[in-house]
Coordinates of C-alpha atoms in Angstrom, one line a residue:
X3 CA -34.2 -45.8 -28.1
X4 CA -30.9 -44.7 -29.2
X5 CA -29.4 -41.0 -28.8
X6 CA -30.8 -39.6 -31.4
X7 CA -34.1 -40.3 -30.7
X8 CA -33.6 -39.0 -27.3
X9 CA -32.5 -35.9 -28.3
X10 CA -35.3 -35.5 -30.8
X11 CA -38.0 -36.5 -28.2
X12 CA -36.9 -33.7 -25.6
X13 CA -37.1 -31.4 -28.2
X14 CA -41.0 -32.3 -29.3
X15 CA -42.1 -32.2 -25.7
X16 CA -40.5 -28.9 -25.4
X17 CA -42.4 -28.3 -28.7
X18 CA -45.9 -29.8 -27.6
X19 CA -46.5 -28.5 -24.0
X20 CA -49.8 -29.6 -24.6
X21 CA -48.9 -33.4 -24.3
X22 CA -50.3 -35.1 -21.3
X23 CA -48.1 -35.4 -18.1
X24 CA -48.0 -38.4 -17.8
X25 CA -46.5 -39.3 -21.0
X26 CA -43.9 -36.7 -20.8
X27 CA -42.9 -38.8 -17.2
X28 CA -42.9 -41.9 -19.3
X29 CA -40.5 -40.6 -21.6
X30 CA -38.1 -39.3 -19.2
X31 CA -38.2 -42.7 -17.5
X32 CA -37.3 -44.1 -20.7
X33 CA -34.9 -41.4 -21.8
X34 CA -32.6 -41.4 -18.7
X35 CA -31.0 -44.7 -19.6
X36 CA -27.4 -44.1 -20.8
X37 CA -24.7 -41.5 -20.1
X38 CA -25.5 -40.0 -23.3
X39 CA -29.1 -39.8 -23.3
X40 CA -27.8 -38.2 -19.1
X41 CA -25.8 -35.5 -20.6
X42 CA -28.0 -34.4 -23.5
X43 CA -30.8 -33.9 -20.7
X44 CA -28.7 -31.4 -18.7
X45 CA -28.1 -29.6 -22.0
X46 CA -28.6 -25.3 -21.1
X47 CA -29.1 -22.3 -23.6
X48 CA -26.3 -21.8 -25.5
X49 CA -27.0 -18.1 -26.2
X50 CA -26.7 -16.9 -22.8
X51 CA -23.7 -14.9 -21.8
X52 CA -21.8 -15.2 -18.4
X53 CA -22.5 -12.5 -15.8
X54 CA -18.9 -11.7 -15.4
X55 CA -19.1 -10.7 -19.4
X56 CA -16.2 -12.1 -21.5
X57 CA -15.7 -14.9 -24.3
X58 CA -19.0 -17.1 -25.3
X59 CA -19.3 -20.1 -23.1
X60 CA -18.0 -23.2 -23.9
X61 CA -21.5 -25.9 -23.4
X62 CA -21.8 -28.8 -24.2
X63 CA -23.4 -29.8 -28.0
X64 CA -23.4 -33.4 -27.6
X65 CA -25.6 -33.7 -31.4
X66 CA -22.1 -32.2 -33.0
X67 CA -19.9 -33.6 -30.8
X68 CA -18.5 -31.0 -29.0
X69 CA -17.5 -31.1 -25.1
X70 CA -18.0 -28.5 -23.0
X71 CA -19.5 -27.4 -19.2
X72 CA -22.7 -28.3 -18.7
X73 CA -24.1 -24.9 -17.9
X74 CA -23.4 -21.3 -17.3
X75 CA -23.5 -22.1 -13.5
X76 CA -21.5 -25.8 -13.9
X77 CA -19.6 -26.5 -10.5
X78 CA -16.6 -28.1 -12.5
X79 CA -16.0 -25.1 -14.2
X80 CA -12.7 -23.1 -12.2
X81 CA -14.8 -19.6 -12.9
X82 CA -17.7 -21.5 -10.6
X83 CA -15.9 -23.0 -7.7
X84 CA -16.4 -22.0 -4.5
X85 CA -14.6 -19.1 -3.0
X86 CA -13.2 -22.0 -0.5
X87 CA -11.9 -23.9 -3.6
X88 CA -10.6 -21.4 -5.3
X89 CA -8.6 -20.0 -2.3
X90 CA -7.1 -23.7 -1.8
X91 CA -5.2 -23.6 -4.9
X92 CA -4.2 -19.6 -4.7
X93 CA -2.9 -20.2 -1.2
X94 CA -0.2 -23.0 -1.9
X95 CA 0.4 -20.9 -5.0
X96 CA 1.4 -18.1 -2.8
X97 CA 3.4 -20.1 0.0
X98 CA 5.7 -21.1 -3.3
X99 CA 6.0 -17.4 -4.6
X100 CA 7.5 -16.7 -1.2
X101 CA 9.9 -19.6 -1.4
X102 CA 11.2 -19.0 -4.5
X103 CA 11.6 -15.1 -4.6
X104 CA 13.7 -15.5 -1.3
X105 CA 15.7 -17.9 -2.8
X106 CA 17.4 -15.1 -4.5
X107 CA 18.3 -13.1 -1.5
X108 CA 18.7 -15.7 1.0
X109 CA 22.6 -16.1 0.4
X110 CA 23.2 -11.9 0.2
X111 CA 24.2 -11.8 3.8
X112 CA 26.8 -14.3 4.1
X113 CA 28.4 -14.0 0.6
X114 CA 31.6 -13.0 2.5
X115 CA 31.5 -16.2 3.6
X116 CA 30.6 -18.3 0.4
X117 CA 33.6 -15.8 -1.2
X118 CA 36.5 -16.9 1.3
X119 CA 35.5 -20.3 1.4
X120 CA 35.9 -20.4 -2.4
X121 CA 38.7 -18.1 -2.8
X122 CA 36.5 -16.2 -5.1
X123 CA 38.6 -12.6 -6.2
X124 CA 36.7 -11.9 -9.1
X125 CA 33.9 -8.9 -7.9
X126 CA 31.7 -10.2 -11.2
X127 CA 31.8 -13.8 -9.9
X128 CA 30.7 -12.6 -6.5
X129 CA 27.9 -10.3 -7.6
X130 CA 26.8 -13.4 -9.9
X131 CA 26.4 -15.8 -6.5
X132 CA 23.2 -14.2 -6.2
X133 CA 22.1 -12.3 -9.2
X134 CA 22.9 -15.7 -11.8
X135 CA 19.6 -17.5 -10.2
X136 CA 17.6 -14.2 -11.2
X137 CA 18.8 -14.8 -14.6
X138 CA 17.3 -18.4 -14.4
X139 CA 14.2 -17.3 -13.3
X140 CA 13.4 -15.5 -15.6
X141 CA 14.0 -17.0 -18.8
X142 CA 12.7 -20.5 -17.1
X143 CA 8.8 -19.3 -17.0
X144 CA 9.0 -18.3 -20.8
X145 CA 11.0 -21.5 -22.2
X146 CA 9.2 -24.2 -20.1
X147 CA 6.7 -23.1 -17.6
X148 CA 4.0 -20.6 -18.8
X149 CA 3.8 -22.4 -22.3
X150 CA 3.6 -26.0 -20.7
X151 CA 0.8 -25.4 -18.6
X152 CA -1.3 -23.6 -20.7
X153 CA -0.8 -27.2 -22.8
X154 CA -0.3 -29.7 -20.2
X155 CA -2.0 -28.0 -17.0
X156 CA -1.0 -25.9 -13.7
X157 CA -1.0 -28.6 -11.5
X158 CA 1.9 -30.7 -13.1
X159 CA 4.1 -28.3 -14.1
X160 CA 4.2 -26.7 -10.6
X161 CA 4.6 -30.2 -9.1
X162 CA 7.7 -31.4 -11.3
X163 CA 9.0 -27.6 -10.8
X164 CA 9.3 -27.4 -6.8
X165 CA 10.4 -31.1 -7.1
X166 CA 13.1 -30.2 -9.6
X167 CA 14.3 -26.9 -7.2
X168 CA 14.4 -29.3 -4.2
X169 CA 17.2 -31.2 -6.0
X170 CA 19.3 -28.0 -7.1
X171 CA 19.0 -26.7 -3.7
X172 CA 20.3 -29.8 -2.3
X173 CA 23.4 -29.3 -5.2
X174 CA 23.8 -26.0 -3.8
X175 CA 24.4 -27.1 -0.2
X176 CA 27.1 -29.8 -1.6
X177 CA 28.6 -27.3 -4.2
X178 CA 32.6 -27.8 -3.6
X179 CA 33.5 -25.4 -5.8
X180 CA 32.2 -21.6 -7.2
X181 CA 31.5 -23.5 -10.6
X182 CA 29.5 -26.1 -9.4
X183 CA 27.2 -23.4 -6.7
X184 CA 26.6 -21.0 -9.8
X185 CA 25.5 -23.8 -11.9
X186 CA 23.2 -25.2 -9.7
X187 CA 22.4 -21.4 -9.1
X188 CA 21.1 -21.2 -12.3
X189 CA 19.5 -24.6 -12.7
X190 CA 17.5 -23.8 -9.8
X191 CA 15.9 -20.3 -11.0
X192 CA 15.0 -21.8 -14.2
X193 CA 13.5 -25.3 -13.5
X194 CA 12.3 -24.1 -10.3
X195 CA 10.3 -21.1 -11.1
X196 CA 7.2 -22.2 -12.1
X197 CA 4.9 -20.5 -9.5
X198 CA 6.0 -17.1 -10.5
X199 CA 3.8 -16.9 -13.5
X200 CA 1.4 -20.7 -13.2
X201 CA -0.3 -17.7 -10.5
X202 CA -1.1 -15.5 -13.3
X203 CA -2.3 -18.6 -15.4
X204 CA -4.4 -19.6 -12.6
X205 CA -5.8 -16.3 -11.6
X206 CA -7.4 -15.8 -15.0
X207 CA -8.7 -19.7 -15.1
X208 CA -10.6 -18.7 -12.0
X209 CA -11.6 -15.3 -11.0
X210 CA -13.6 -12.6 -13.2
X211 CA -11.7 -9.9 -14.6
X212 CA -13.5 -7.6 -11.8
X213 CA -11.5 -9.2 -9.0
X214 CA -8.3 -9.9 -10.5
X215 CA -7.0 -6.9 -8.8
X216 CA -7.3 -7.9 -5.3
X217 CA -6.6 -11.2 -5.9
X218 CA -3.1 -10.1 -7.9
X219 CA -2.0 -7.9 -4.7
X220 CA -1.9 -11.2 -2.6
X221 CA -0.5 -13.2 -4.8
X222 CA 2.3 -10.8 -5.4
X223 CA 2.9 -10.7 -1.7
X224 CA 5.2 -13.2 -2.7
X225 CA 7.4 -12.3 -5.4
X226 CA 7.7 -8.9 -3.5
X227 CA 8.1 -9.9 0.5
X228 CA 10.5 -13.1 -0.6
X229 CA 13.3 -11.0 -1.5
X230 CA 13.0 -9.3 2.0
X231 CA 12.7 -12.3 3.9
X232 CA 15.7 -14.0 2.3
X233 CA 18.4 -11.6 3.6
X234 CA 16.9 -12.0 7.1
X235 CA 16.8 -16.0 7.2
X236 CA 20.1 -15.9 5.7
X237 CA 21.6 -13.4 7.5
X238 CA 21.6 -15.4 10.7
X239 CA 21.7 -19.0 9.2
X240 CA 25.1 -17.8 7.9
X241 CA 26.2 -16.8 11.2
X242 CA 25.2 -19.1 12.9
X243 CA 25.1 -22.5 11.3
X244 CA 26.5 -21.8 8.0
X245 CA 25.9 -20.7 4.4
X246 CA 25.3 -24.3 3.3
X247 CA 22.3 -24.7 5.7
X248 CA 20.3 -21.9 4.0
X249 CA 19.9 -24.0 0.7
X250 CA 19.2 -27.0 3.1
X251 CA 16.4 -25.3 4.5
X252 CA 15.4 -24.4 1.0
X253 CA 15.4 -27.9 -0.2
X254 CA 13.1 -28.8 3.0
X255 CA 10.9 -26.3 2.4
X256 CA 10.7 -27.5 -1.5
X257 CA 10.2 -30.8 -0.4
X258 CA 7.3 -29.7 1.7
X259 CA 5.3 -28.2 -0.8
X260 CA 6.0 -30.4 -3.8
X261 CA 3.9 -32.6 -1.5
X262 CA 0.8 -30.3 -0.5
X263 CA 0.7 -29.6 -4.4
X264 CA 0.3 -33.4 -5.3
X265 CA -2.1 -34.0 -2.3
X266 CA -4.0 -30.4 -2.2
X267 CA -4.0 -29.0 -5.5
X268 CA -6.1 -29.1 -8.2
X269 CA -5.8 -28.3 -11.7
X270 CA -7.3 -25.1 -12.9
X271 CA -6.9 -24.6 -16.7
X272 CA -10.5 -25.0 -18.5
X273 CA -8.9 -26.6 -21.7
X274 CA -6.9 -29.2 -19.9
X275 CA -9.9 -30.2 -18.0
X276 CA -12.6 -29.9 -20.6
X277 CA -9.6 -32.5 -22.9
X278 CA -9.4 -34.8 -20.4
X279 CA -13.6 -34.7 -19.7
X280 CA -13.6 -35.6 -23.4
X281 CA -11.5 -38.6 -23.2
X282 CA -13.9 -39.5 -20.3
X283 CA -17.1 -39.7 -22.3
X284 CA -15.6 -41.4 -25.0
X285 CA -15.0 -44.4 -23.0
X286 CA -18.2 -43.8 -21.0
X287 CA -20.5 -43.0 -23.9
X288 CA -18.9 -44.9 -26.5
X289 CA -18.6 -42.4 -29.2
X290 CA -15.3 -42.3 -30.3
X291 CA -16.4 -38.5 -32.3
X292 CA -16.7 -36.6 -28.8
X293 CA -13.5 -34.0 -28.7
X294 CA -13.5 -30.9 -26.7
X295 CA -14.8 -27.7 -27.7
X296 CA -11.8 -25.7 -27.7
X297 CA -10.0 -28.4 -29.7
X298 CA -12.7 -28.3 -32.9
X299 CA -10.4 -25.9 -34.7
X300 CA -7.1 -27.8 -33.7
X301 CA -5.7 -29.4 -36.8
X302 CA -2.3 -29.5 -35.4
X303 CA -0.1 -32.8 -34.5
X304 CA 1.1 -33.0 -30.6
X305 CA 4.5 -32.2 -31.9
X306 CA 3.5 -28.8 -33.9
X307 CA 1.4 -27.8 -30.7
X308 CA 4.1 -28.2 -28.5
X309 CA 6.8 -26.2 -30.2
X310 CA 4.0 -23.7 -30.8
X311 CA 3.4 -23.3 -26.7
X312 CA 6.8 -23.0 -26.5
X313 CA 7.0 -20.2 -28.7
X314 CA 4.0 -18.4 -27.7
X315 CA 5.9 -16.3 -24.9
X316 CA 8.5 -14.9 -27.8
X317 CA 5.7 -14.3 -30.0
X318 CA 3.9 -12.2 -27.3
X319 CA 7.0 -10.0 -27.1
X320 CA 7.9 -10.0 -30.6
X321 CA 4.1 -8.7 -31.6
X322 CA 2.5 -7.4 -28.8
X323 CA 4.3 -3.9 -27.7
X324 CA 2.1 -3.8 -24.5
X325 CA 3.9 -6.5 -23.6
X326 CA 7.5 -5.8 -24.9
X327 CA 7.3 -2.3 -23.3
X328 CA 5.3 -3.0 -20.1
X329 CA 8.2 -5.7 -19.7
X330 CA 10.9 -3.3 -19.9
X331 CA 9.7 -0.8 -17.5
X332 CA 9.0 -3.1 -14.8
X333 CA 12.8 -4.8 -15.7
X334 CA 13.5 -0.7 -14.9
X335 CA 11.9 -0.9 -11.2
X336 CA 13.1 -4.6 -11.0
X337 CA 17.0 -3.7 -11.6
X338 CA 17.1 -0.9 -9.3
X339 CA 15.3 -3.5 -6.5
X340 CA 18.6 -5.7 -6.8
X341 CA 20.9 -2.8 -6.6
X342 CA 19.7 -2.3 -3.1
X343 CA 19.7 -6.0 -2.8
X344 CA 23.1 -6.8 -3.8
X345 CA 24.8 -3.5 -2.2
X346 CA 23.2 -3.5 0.7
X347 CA 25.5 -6.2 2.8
X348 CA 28.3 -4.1 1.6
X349 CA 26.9 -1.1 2.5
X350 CA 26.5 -2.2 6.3
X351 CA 28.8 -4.4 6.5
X352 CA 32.2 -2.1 5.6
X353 CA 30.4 1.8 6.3
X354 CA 28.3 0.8 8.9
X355 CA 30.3 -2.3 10.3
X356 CA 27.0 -4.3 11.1
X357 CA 26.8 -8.3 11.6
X358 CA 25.4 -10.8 8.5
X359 CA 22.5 -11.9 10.4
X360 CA 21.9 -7.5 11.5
X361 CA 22.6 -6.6 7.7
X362 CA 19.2 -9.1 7.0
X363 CA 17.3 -6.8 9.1
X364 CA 18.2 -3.4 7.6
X365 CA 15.9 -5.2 4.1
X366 CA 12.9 -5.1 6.3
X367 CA 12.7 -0.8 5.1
X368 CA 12.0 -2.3 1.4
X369 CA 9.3 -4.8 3.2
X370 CA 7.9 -1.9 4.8
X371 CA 7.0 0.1 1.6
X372 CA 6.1 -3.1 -0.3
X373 CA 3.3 -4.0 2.6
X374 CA 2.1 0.0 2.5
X375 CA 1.8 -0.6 -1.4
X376 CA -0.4 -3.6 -0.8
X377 CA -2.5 -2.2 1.7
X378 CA -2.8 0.9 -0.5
X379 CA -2.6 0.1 -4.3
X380 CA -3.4 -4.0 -4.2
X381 CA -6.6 -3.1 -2.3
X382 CA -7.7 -0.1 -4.8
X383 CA -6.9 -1.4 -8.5
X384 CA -10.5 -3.0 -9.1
X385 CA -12.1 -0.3 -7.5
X386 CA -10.1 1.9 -9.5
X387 CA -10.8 0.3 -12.7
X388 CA -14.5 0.0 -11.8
X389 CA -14.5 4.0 -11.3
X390 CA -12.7 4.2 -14.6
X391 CA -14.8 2.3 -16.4
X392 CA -18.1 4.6 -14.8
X393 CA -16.6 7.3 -16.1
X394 CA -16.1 5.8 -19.6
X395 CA -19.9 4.6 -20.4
X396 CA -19.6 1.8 -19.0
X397 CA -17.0 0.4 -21.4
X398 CA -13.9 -1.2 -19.5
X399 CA -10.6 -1.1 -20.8
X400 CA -7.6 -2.9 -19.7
X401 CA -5.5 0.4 -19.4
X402 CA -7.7 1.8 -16.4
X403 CA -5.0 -0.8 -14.1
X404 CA -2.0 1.0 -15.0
X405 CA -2.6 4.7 -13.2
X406 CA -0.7 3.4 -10.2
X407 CA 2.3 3.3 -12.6
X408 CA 2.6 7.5 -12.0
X409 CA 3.0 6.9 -8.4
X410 CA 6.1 4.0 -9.4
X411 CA 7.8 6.5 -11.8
X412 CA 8.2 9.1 -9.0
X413 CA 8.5 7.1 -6.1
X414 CA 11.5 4.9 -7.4
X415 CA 14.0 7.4 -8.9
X416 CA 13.6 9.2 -5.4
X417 CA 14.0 6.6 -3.8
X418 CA 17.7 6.5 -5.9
X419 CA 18.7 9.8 -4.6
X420 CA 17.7 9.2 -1.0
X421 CA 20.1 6.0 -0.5
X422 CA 22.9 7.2 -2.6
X423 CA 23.2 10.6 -1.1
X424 CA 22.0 8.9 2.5
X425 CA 25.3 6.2 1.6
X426 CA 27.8 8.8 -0.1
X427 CA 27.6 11.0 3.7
X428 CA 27.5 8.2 6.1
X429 CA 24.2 9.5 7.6
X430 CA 22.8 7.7 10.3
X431 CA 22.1 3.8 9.0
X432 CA 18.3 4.7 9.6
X433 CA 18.2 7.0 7.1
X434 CA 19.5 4.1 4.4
X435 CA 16.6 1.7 5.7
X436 CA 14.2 4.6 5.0
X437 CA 15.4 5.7 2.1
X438 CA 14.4 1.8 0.6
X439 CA 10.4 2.3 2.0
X440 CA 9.6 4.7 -1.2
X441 CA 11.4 1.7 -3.5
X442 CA 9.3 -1.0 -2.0
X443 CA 5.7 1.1 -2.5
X444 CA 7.1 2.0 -6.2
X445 CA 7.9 -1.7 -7.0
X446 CA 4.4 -2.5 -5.4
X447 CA 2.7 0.5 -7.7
X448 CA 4.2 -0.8 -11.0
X449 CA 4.2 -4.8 -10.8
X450 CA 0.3 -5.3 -9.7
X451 CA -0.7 -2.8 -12.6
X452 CA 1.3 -4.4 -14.7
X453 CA 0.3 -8.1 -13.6
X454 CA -3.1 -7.0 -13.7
X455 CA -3.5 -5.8 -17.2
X456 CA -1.5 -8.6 -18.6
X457 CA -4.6 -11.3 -17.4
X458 CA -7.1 -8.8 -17.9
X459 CA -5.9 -8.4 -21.7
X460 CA -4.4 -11.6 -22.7
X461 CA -6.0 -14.0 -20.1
X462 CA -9.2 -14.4 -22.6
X463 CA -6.9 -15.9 -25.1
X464 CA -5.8 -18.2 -22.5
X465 CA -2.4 -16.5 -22.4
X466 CA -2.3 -14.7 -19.7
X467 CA 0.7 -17.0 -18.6
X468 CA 2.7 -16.9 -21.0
X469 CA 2.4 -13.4 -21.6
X470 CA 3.1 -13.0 -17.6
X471 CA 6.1 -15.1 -18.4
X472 CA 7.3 -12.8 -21.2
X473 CA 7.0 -9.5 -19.1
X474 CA 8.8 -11.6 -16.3
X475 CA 11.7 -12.6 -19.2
X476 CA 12.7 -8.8 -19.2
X477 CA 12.3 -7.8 -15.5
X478 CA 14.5 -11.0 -14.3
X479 CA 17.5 -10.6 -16.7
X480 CA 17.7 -6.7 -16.1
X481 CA 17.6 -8.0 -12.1
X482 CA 20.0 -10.4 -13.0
X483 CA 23.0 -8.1 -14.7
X484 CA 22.2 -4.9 -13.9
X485 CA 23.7 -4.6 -10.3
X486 CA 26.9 -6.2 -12.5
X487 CA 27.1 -2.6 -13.3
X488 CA 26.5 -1.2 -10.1
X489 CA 30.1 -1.5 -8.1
X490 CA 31.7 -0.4 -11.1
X491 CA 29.8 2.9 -11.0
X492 CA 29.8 3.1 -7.5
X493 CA 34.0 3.1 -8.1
X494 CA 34.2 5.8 -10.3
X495 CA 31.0 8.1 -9.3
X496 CA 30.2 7.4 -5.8
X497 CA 27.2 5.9 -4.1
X498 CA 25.8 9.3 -4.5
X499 CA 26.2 10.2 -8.2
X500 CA 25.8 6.7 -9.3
X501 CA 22.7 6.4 -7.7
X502 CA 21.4 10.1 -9.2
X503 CA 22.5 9.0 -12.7
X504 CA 20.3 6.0 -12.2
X505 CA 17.5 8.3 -10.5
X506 CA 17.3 10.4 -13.8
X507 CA 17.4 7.4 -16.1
X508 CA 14.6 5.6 -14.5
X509 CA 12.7 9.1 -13.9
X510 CA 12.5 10.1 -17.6
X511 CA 12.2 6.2 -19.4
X512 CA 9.4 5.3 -16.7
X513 CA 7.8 8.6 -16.9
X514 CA 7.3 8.3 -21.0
X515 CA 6.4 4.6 -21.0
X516 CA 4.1 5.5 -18.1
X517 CA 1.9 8.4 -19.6
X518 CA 2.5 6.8 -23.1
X519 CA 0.9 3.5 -22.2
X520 CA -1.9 5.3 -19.9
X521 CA -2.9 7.7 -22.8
X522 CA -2.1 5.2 -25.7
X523 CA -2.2 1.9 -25.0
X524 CA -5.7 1.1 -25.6
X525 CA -4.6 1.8 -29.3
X526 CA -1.1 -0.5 -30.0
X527 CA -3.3 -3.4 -28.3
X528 CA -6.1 -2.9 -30.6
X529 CA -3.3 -2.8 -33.2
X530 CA -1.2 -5.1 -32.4
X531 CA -3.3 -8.0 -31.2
X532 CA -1.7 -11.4 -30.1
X533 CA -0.8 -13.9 -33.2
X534 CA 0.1 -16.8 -31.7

């Protein structure tokens, strides 16, 4: 009996209850024969929608060809793993967004050292030690990363990407020269950055929209606690063994989990895995015709669809003014985060006359407010959105994530005036840590949002990646340059001036782009859709 018959005869005994039993067992016994005639039997409804809500399911239509899951409920699909499974994946995603966010910082402490050693006089050159692997890590996500693995997968772009900031780590630690340590700086932060938005990716491949929120406060326990840790590892690695040994602790580390990635991991994205479960049955079933579901409409070469991933990012922020706008206030809270990051060691090193390895402890303030935000606005925003979404009828909208965003535009300018003012007077060095816990819980209250309602918006047009990547784009290279500008304004204004000119920049820009995107932004994403 060939397939076609099959498929016919399980659809006349579904036609015919009346048909005796036992020939309907006779024709099973006969059906279940091949891998096709195995598939077609585990064919489901196709009109049924998830539970979670979202996009039509992707099942399988073996009579047109078309790959897909099995079922609603199929076990292979990342939205129907276990909690375990999932939680495997998420959790190695999370040990590399602390590696790589302290990578940043680690080297703040003993840049006095790295400096002298290098005969270094020029202040831009010395802010750049830290802020020039910012740069790279930001613009490395949108260029290579997000776009690859929404084409390629998670799993083997986070791979090649810890593997490739193992080797510029290990550069780092034989740098001879300033050129040589900022290029490898650089190289590092862009190659190596993968994690940062691959999480994002990942989140939307397997959670539902209603727990992205919770989820997105751990994983962003990362990119916020790494920048505190750094300071505090290097701090003491400097004084004690060295600057060289902080980026040969780094390159361990990398080493490490490039190889719980390749071992432990698994690949998440549903159109790499239904592609690759296509090219499967072809060989199994013999029917050179099968071709995933999400690939029916794909008329493109390999070559076009490449250089189309790679543009998607740009696109995003070129179309999309959620995106383009949402980016620029978090690079806002992002470039006053590496003013306290850069100036700090300064700060306590020449007012305060504090050790490297003690300067790495003063950070912990920030790590303090960043932990409170967690507890506090990580463990709310579903919840929040869920009340939201009572309110409005039922209907949910993306916006609902951003209220925290009110709390970030208050929190972070004060947080301005308290360390520049604390800093200009000389007041007690306690008052300086504290003045960086309302900083940490603002960073907290506008990244999560802002993560949140990127892969609730754009993660069911399997972007949520690359438009995590684009938002990162902005925040990164404002972290990168901005504190370029800060010692010059400290020169001429003061620690406390300087810091309140800042304060009333970020208090009126994130104010507007906070209320405006609260009260408005349901309509420029409705009228600006992504084209890409």
């Amino acid at each position: 009996m060939t397939s076609s018959q099959t498929y016919h005869v399980d659809r006349d005994l579904e036609a015919n209850p009346g048909s005796s039993h036992e020939q309907a067992e006779d024709d099973k016994s006969t059906e279940i024969t091949s891998p096709t005639q195995e598939y077609e039997g585990k064919q489901e409804k196709h009109n049924e929608q998830p539970k979670g809500g979202g996009p039509p399911p992707v099942l399988m239509d073996l009579e047109k060809g078309h790959v897909g899951w099995e079922s609603l409920d199929d076990p292979q699909n990342p939205k129907n793993w276990t909690t375990r499974r999932k939680w495997n994946v998420m959790t190695l995603i999370i040990i590399s967004c602390f590696m790589l966010p302290m990578t940043s910082t680690i080297l703040a402490p003993g840049i006095a050292d790295v400096i002298q050693q290098f005969h270094e006089t020029d202040s831009v050159r010395q802010t750049l030690f830290i802020s020039i692997y910012i740069f790279g890590f930001g613009w490395g996500p949108m260029m290579l990363h997000a776009p690859l693995s929404e084409l390629y997968g998670r799993k083997v772009v986070l791979v090649g990407s810890n593997f490739l900031f193992s080797l510029f780590n290990l550069g780092c630690s034989l740098s001879q020269n300033s050129n040589a340590l900022l290029a490898c700086r650089f190289l590092g932060g862009f190659f190596g950055s993968a994690g940062m938005v691959v999480g994002g990716g990942s989140i939307s491949d397997m959670f539902q929209k209603e727990k992205i929120g919770r989820v997105s406060s751990l994983f962003a326990l990362g990119p916020l606690m790494g920048p505190n840790l750094g300071p505090i590892i290097g701090g003491f690695m400097s004084e004690k063994v060295g600057w060289r040994w902080s980026f040969r602790l780094l390159l361990i580390l990398g080493i490490v989990v490039t190889v719980l990635f390749v071992l432990f991991a698994e690949e998440t994205n549903a159109a790499v895995l239904l592609h690759k479960k296509a090219k499967r049955l072809r060989k199994e079933m013999d029917r050179p015709d099968l071709i995933s579901k999400l690939d029916v409409d794909n008329k493109r070469t390999p070559r076009q669809v490449f250089w189309i991933g790679i543009s998607r990012p740009l696109l995003l922020l070129a179309t999309c003014p959620s995106v383009t706008f949402l980016g620029l206030y978090t690079a806002i809270a992002f470039s006053f985060l590496y003013i306290f990051l850069t100036s700090i060691p300064t700060v306590y090193s020449e007012i305060y006359g504090f050790s490297p390895g003690i300067t790495g402890l003063c950070y912990l303030g920030m790590g303090v407010g960043q932990l409170l935000g967690i507890l506090t606005v990580g463990n709310t925003n579903d919840r929040l959105a869920d009340y939201l979404t009572k309110k409005n009828n039922g209907k949910r909208e993306p916006e609902f994530r951003l209220r925290p965003l009110l709390l970030s535009c208050i929190l972070i300018p004060a947080s301005m005036f308290w360390y520049g003012w604390a800093v200009e007077y000389h007041i007690f060095w306690f008052a300086v840590v504290a003045s960086m816990i309302p900083l940490g819980f603002g960073m907290v209250a506008s990244m999560i949002p802002v993560q949140t309602y990127f892969i609730e918006s754009y993660g069911p047009f399997g972007l949520a990646a690359s438009a995590t990547a684009a938002g990162n784009c902005f925040r990164m290279t404002a972290g990168a340059f901005f504190p370029l500008v800060a010692p010059v304004l400290f020169d001429n204004l003061g620690h406390g001036w300087g810091c309140s000119l800042l304060g009333f920049l970020a208090l009126f820009l994130c104010t507007v782009m906070a209320i405006g995107f609260i009260y408005c932004g349901k309509t420029l994403r409705e009228r600006f859709p992504p084209r890409v």
